[in-house]
JSON list of C-alpha atoms in Angstrom, two decimals:
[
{"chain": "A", "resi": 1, "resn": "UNK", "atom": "CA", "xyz": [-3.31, -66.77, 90.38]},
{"chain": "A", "resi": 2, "resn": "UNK", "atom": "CA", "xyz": [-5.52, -69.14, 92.72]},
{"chain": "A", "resi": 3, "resn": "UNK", "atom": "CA", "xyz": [-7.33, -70.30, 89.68]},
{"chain": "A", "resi": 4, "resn": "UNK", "atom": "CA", "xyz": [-4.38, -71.40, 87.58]},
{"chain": "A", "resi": 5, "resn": "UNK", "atom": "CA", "xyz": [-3.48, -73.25, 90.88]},
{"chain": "A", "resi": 6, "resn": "UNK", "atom": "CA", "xyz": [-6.66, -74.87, 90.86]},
{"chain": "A", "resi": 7, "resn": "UNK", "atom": "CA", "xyz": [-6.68, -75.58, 86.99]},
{"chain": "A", "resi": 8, "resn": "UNK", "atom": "CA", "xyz": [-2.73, -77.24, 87.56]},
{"chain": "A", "resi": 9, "resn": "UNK", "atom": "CA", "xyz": [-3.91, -78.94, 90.72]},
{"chain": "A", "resi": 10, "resn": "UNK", "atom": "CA", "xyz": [-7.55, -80.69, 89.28]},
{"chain": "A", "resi": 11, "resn": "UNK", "atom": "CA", "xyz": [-4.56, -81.97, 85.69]},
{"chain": "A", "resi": 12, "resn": "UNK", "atom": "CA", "xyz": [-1.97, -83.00, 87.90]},
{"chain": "A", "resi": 13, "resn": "UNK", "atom": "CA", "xyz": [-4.41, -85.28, 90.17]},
{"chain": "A", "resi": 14, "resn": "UNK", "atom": "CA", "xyz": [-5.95, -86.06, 87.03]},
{"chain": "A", "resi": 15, "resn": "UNK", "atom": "CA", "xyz": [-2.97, -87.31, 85.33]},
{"chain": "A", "resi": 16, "resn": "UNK", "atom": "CA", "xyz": [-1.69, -88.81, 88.45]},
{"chain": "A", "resi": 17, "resn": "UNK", "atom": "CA", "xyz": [-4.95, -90.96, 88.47]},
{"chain": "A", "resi": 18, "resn": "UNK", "atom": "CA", "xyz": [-4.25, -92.07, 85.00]},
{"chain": "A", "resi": 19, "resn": "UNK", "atom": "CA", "xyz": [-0.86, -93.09, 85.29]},
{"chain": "A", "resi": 20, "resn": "UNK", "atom": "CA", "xyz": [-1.56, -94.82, 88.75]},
{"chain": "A", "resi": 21, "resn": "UNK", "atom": "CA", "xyz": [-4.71, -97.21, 86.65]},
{"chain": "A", "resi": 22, "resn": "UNK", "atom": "CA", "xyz": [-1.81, -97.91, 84.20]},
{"chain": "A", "resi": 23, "resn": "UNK", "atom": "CA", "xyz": [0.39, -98.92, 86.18]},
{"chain": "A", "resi": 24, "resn": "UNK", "atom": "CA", "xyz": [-2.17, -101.21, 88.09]},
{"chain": "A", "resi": 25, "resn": "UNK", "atom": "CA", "xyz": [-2.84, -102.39, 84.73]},
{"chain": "A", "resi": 26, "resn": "UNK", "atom": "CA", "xyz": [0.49, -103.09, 83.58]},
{"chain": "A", "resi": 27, "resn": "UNK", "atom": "CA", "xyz": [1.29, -105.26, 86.81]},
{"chain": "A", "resi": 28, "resn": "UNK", "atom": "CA", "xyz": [-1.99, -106.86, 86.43]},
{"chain": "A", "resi": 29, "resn": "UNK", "atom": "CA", "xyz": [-3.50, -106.16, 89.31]},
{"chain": "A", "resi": 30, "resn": "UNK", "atom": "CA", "xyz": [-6.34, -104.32, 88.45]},
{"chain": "A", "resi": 31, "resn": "UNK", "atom": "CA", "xyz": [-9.68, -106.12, 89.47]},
{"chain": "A", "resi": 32, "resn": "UNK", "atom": "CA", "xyz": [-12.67, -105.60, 87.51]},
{"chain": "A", "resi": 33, "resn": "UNK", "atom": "CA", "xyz": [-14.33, -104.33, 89.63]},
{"chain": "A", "resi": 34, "resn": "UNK", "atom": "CA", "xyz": [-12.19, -101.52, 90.02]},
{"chain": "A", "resi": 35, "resn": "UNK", "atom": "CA", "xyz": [-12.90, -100.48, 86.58]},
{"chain": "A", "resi": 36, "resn": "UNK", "atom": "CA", "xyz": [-16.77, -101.27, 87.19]},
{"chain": "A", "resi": 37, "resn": "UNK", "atom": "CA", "xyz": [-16.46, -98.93, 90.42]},
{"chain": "A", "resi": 38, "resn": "UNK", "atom": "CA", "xyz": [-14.56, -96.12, 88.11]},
{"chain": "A", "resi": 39, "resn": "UNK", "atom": "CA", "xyz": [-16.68, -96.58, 85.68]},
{"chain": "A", "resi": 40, "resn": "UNK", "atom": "CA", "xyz": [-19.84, -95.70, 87.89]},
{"chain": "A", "resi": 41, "resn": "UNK", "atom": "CA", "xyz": [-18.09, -92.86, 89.80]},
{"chain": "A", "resi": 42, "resn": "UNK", "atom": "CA", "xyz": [-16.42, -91.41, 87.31]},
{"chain": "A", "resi": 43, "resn": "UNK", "atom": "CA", "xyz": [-19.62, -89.07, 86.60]},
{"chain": "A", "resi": 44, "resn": "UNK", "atom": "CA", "xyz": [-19.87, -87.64, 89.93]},
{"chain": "A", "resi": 45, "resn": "UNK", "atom": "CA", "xyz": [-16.78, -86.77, 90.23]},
{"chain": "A", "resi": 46, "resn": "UNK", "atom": "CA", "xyz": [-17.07, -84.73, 86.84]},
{"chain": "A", "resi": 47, "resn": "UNK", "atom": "CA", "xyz": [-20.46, -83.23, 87.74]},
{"chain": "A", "resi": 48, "resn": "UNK", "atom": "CA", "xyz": [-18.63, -82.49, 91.20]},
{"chain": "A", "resi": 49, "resn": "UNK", "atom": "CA", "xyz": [-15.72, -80.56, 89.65]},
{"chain": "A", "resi": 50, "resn": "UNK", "atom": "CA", "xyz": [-18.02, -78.54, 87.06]},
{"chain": "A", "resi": 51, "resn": "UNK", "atom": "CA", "xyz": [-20.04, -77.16, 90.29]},
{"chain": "A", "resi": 52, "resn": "UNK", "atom": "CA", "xyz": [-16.84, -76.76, 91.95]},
{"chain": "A", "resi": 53, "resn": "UNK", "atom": "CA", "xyz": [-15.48, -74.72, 88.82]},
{"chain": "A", "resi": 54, "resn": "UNK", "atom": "CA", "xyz": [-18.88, -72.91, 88.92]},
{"chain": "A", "resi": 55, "resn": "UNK", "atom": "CA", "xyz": [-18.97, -72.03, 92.52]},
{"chain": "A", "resi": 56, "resn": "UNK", "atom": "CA", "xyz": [-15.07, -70.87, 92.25]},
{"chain": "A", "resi": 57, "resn": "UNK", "atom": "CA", "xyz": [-15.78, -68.37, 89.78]},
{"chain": "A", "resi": 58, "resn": "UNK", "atom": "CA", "xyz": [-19.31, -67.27, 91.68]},
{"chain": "A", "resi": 59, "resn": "UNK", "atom": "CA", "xyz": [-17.58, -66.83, 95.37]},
{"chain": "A", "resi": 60, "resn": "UNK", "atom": "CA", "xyz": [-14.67, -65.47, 96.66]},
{"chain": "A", "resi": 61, "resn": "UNK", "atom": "CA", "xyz": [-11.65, -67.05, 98.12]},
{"chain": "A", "resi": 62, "resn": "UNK", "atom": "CA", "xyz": [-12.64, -66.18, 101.78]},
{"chain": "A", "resi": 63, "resn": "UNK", "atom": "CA", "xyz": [-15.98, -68.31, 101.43]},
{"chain": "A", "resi": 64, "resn": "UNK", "atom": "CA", "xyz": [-14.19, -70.96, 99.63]},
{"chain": "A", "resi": 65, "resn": "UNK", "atom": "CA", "xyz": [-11.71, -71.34, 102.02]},
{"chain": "A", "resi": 66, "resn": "UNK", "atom": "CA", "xyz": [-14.34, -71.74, 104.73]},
{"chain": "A", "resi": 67, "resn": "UNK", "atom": "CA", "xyz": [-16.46, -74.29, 102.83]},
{"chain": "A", "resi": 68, "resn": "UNK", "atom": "CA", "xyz": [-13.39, -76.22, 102.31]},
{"chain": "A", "resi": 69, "resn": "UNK", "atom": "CA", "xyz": [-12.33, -76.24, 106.19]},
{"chain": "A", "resi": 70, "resn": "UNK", "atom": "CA", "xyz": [-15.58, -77.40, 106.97]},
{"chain": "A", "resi": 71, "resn": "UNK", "atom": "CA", "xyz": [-15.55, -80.15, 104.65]},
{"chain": "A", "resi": 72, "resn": "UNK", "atom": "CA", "xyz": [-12.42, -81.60, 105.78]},
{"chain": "A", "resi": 73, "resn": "UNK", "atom": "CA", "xyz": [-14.14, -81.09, 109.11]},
{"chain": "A", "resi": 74, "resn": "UNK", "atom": "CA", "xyz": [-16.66, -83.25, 108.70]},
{"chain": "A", "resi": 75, "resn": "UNK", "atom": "CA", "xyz": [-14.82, -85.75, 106.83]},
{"chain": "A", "resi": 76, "resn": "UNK", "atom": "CA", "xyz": [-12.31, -85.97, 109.74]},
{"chain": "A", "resi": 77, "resn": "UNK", "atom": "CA", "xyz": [-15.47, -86.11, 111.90]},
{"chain": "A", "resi": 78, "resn": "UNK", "atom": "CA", "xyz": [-16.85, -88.98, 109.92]},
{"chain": "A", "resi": 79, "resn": "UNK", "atom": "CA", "xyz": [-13.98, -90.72, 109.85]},
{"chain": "A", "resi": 80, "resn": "UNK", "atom": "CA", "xyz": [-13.88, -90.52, 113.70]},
{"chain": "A", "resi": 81, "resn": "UNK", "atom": "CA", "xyz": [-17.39, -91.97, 114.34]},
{"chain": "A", "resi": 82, "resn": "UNK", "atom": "CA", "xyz": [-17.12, -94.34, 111.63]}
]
């Protein structure tokens, strides 16, 4: 179903993020203020993912599927006049 999908794809990114600071860590090159930066981000990202979780289960896939074009929209906007 489209949210086991999402539940797989939100631990698989999740994991890969772990595995990908180890590894950093491991060769050594992992600044300080990487982990000050992660350290400071690292709660919006979880408050972003509960109201993602939230609004999943509150709208339907259609609307979801729209938001998320026009997100990457305006990132790819942003990016442009950046």
């Amino acid at each position: 179903s489209v949210r086991e999908n999402r539940y797989q794809l939100i631990g698989f990114f999740t994991a890969l993020d772990v595995a990908a600071m180890a590894l950093f860590a491991a060769q050594g090159t992992l600044a300080a203020e990487t982990l000050v930066r992660t350290a400071l981000l690292l709660p919006f990202s979880l408050i972003g993912t509960h109201l993602g979780g939230r609004l999943f289960r509150r709208a339907g896939e259609p609307l979801l599927r729209r938001l998320a074009l026009l997100l990457i929209l305006a990132i790819g906007l942003f990016g442009l006049l950046a």
